[in-house]
mmCIF file of C-alpha atoms in Angstrom:
data_model
loop_
_atom_site.group_PDB
_atom_site.id
_atom_site.type_symbol
_atom_site.label_atom_id
_atom_site.label_comp_id
_atom_site.label_asym_id
_atom_site.label_seq_id
_atom_site.Cartn_x
_atom_site.Cartn_y
_atom_site.Cartn_z
ATOM 1 C CA ALA A 111 2.203 157.691 -5.169
ATOM 2 C CA SER A 112 -0.674 156.999 -7.665
ATOM 3 C CA GLN A 113 2.056 155.156 -10.291
ATOM 4 C CA ILE A 114 3.462 153.444 -6.856
ATOM 5 C CA ALA A 115 0.174 152.106 -6.369
ATOM 6 C CA MET A 116 -0.996 150.548 -9.522
ATOM 7 C CA THR A 117 2.909 149.525 -10.204
ATOM 8 C CA ALA A 118 1.679 147.417 -6.834
ATOM 9 C CA ARG A 119 -1.144 146.307 -7.405
ATOM 10 C CA ARG A 120 -0.143 144.810 -11.521
ATOM 11 C CA GLN A 121 2.642 143.218 -9.626
ATOM 12 C CA GLN A 122 0.209 141.313 -7.142
ATOM 13 C CA GLU A 123 -1.821 140.637 -9.975
ATOM 14 C CA GLU A 124 1.143 138.772 -11.698
ATOM 15 C CA PHE A 125 1.947 137.140 -8.756
ATOM 16 C CA ALA A 126 -1.786 136.361 -7.641
ATOM 17 C CA VAL A 127 -1.268 134.649 -11.290
ATOM 18 C CA TRP A 128 1.897 132.900 -11.204
ATOM 19 C CA ASN A 129 1.012 131.352 -7.532
ATOM 20 C CA ASN A 130 -2.261 130.034 -9.256
ATOM 21 C CA SER A 131 -0.239 127.995 -11.946
ATOM 22 C CA ILE A 132 2.234 126.392 -9.317
ATOM 23 C CA ALA A 133 -0.426 125.342 -7.370
ATOM 24 C CA ALA A 134 -2.206 123.706 -10.362
ATOM 25 C CA LYS A 135 0.991 122.507 -11.388
ATOM 26 C CA LEU A 136 1.726 121.299 -7.749
ATOM 27 C CA ASN A 137 -1.682 119.129 -7.255
ATOM 28 C CA GLU A 138 -1.174 117.753 -11.045
ATOM 29 C CA LEU A 139 2.712 116.343 -9.773
ATOM 30 C CA ARG A 140 0.912 115.050 -6.457
ATOM 31 C CA SER A 141 -2.272 113.322 -8.617
ATOM 32 C CA LYS A 142 0.972 111.558 -10.949
ATOM 33 C CA ILE A 143 2.310 110.721 -7.829
ATOM 34 C CA MET A 144 -0.825 109.420 -6.955
ATOM 35 C CA GLN A 145 -1.483 107.142 -9.892
ATOM 36 C CA ALA A 146 2.239 106.017 -10.279
ATOM 37 C CA ARG A 147 1.872 104.857 -6.389
ATOM 38 C CA HIS A 148 -1.234 102.833 -7.028
ATOM 39 C CA THR A 149 0.369 101.552 -10.183
ATOM 40 C CA ALA A 150 3.530 100.346 -9.108
ATOM 41 C CA ASP A 151 1.214 98.646 -5.766
ATOM 42 C CA GLY A 152 -0.260 96.866 -8.022
ATOM 43 C CA ILE A 153 2.637 95.227 -9.782
ATOM 44 C CA ARG A 154 3.398 91.270 -9.252
ATOM 45 C CA LEU A 155 6.778 89.793 -9.307
ATOM 46 C CA SER A 156 6.874 86.066 -10.239
ATOM 47 C CA MET A 157 10.323 84.319 -9.502
ATOM 48 C CA THR A 158 11.491 81.578 -11.624
ATOM 49 C CA SER A 159 14.073 79.363 -12.089
ATOM 50 C CA LYS A 160 16.428 79.281 -14.522
ATOM 51 C CA ASN A 161 19.592 77.696 -13.736
ATOM 52 C CA ASP A 162 19.704 74.103 -13.758
ATOM 53 C CA GLY A 163 19.905 73.334 -10.156
ATOM 54 C CA GLY A 164 16.164 74.520 -8.977
ATOM 55 C CA SER A 165 16.588 77.392 -6.778
ATOM 56 C CA CYS A 166 15.807 80.860 -7.163
ATOM 57 C CA VAL A 167 16.728 83.605 -4.998
ATOM 58 C CA ARG A 168 16.048 87.170 -4.943
ATOM 59 C CA THR A 169 16.966 89.586 -2.663
ATOM 60 C CA TYR A 170 15.513 92.728 -1.903
ATOM 61 C CA GLN A 171 16.556 96.081 0.691
ATOM 62 C CA PRO A 172 14.209 98.045 1.905
ATOM 63 C CA SER A 173 14.882 101.766 2.295
ATOM 64 C CA HIS A 174 12.870 101.921 5.425
ATOM 65 C CA LEU A 175 12.841 99.185 8.348
ATOM 66 C CA GLU A 176 11.624 100.236 11.580
ATOM 67 C CA PRO A 177 10.389 97.919 14.731
ATOM 68 C CA SER A 178 6.502 97.128 14.515
ATOM 69 C CA THR A 179 3.958 95.450 17.030
ATOM 70 C CA MET A 180 2.820 94.217 13.524
ATOM 71 C CA SER A 181 3.805 92.258 10.840
ATOM 72 C CA SER A 182 2.033 91.539 7.995
ATOM 73 C CA VAL A 183 3.544 89.143 4.694
ATOM 74 C CA VAL A 184 0.527 88.016 1.737
ATOM 75 C CA LEU A 185 2.935 85.544 -0.975
ATOM 76 C CA THR A 186 1.515 83.764 -3.809
ATOM 77 C CA TYR A 187 3.260 80.547 -3.909
ATOM 78 C CA ALA A 188 3.971 77.176 -6.235
ATOM 79 C CA ILE A 189 6.032 74.699 -6.477
ATOM 80 C CA SER A 190 7.417 72.559 -9.667
ATOM 81 C CA SER A 191 9.878 70.312 -7.422
ATOM 82 C CA GLN A 192 9.318 67.160 -5.571
ATOM 83 C CA GLN A 193 11.144 69.524 -3.254
ATOM 84 C CA ARG A 194 9.697 69.227 0.568
ATOM 85 C CA ASP A 195 11.289 71.969 2.550
ATOM 86 C CA ALA A 196 11.972 76.186 0.951
ATOM 87 C CA LEU A 197 12.470 78.960 3.091
ATOM 88 C CA LEU A 198 10.036 82.024 0.795
ATOM 89 C CA PHE A 199 10.815 84.567 3.230
ATOM 90 C CA TYR A 200 13.256 86.255 5.946
ATOM 91 C CA LEU A 201 13.027 89.465 7.124
ATOM 92 C CA PRO A 202 16.189 89.957 9.892
ATOM 93 C CA SER A 203 16.152 92.954 12.148
ATOM 94 C CA SER A 204 19.963 94.682 11.730
ATOM 95 C CA SER A 205 20.238 95.945 15.469
ATOM 96 C CA SER A 206 19.489 92.230 17.122
ATOM 97 C CA GLU A 207 18.237 88.391 16.791
ATOM 98 C CA ASP A 208 15.026 89.881 15.576
ATOM 99 C CA PHE A 209 13.114 88.224 12.520
ATOM 100 C CA ILE A 210 10.365 87.052 10.670
ATOM 101 C CA ALA A 211 10.231 84.401 8.447
ATOM 102 C CA VAL A 212 7.952 82.221 5.966
ATOM 103 C CA GLU A 213 8.748 78.669 5.100
ATOM 104 C CA MET A 214 6.877 75.558 4.162
ATOM 105 C CA VAL A 215 8.470 72.752 5.550
ATOM 106 C CA ASN A 216 7.148 69.376 4.786
ATOM 107 C CA ARG A 217 4.963 70.536 2.634
ATOM 108 C CA LYS A 218 3.444 72.361 5.166
ATOM 109 C CA MET A 219 3.576 75.958 6.092
ATOM 110 C CA ARG A 220 4.983 78.048 8.029
ATOM 111 C CA PHE A 221 4.940 81.251 9.798
ATOM 112 C CA VAL A 222 7.820 81.620 12.130
ATOM 113 C CA TRP A 223 9.105 84.635 14.225
ATOM 114 C CA ASN A 224 11.637 86.104 17.228
ATOM 115 C CA VAL A 225 10.875 90.055 17.792
ATOM 116 C CA GLY A 226 12.089 90.326 21.330
ATOM 117 C CA GLY A 227 9.851 87.886 23.700
ATOM 118 C CA GLY A 228 11.195 84.780 22.186
ATOM 119 C CA PRO A 229 10.451 82.737 19.287
ATOM 120 C CA GLY A 230 7.100 81.873 17.936
ATOM 121 C CA GLU A 231 5.778 80.176 15.129
ATOM 122 C CA VAL A 232 2.889 78.530 13.299
ATOM 123 C CA THR A 233 2.033 75.661 10.317
ATOM 124 C CA HIS A 234 -0.977 75.468 8.483
ATOM 125 C CA PRO A 235 -1.726 72.305 8.432
ATOM 126 C CA LEU A 236 -2.943 72.083 4.582
ATOM 127 C CA HIS A 237 -0.029 70.164 2.286
ATOM 128 C CA ILE A 238 1.234 72.152 -0.375
ATOM 129 C CA GLN A 239 0.672 69.887 -3.691
ATOM 130 C CA THR A 240 2.963 70.315 -6.829
ATOM 131 C CA ALA A 241 1.990 72.232 -9.839
ATOM 132 C CA GLY A 242 2.869 70.024 -12.869
ATOM 133 C CA ASP A 243 2.273 73.589 -14.826
ATOM 134 C CA LEU A 244 2.983 76.675 -13.454
ATOM 135 C CA SER A 245 1.146 78.870 -16.099
ATOM 136 C CA ASN A 246 -1.918 76.790 -14.440
ATOM 137 C CA ASP A 247 -3.794 79.465 -11.603
ATOM 138 C CA GLN A 248 -4.868 76.446 -9.859
ATOM 139 C CA HIS A 249 -1.543 75.231 -8.973
ATOM 140 C CA TRP A 250 -0.834 78.451 -6.874
ATOM 141 C CA TYR A 251 -1.416 79.167 -2.972
ATOM 142 C CA ARG A 252 -1.831 82.438 -1.736
ATOM 143 C CA VAL A 253 0.230 83.034 2.088
ATOM 144 C CA GLU A 254 -1.173 85.449 4.483
ATOM 145 C CA ALA A 255 0.935 85.860 7.570
ATOM 146 C CA GLU A 256 0.372 88.474 9.800
ATOM 147 C CA ARG A 257 1.655 89.158 13.525
ATOM 148 C CA ILE A 258 0.158 91.091 15.767
ATOM 149 C CA SER A 259 2.958 91.760 18.839
ATOM 150 C CA ASN A 260 3.404 88.126 20.181
ATOM 151 C CA VAL A 261 0.332 86.505 18.228
ATOM 152 C CA GLY A 262 0.504 85.068 14.468
ATOM 153 C CA ARG A 263 -1.706 84.256 12.404
ATOM 154 C CA LEU A 264 -1.227 81.782 8.685
ATOM 155 C CA SER A 265 -3.906 81.412 6.160
ATOM 156 C CA VAL A 266 -3.221 79.462 3.732
ATOM 157 C CA ARG A 267 -6.043 78.358 0.542
ATOM 158 C CA PRO A 268 -5.513 77.657 -3.000
ATOM 159 C CA GLN A 269 -5.685 80.764 -5.346
ATOM 160 C CA VAL A 270 -8.410 79.624 -7.445
ATOM 161 C CA LEU A 271 -11.031 77.454 -5.724
ATOM 162 C CA PRO A 272 -14.490 75.984 -7.082
ATOM 163 C CA ASP A 273 -17.669 77.201 -6.229
ATOM 164 C CA GLY A 274 -18.667 76.464 -2.440
ATOM 165 C CA SER A 275 -15.206 75.269 -1.672
ATOM 166 C CA PRO A 276 -14.781 75.219 2.046
ATOM 167 C CA LEU A 277 -11.241 76.459 1.796
ATOM 168 C CA ALA A 278 -12.566 80.063 0.731
ATOM 169 C CA SER A 279 -12.929 80.840 3.734
ATOM 170 C CA GLY A 280 -9.425 80.811 4.434
ATOM 171 C CA THR A 281 -9.232 80.157 7.759
ATOM 172 C CA PRO A 282 -6.273 80.777 9.472
ATOM 173 C CA VAL A 283 -4.060 79.428 12.321
ATOM 174 C CA THR A 284 -3.178 81.305 15.270
ATOM 175 C CA ASN A 285 -0.751 80.543 18.173
ATOM 176 C CA ALA A 286 1.363 83.249 20.336
ATOM 177 C CA SER A 287 4.565 83.076 21.579
ATOM 178 C CA ALA A 288 5.335 84.508 25.337
ATOM 179 C CA PRO A 289 3.938 87.662 26.737
ATOM 180 C CA GLY A 290 5.840 90.564 25.895
ATOM 181 C CA SER A 291 7.227 89.799 22.407
#
């Protein structure tokens, strides 16, 4: 009986060592995953056109989208042509006519949505200037569009501002669609 007890203790000790080793490796893997996600969150993608037509289109299909009471889109944008209108972001629903979109209309940013209760729209008054040199950060704009229920908010401001600029606050423009949307 003592031989069986001794074998059981030895196996229990081996299992404890193995278990601790697996737990440490699992924690290390979790840490690496978190670090990779943090790094991926910091990656920014610049889109430019390489064809003579001057248009640039990139599409992405998120792996998982569900209806939500909130939508948020943040873009950094510059334009080097004299184009006055452009669709910058469009997210349609796969099961209905619902959508959210960010577009430039007559050189002003507009956030448009219809998420079930009728269309909503917010247009920001800041006029988007043409950038002669896209490598110069002073020609870029930060566009933040947010929708919570039927209330949309749009903030547009230059990416780089001189000290003390009144645009630094990026005061948002707000509008609402019909209640229930």
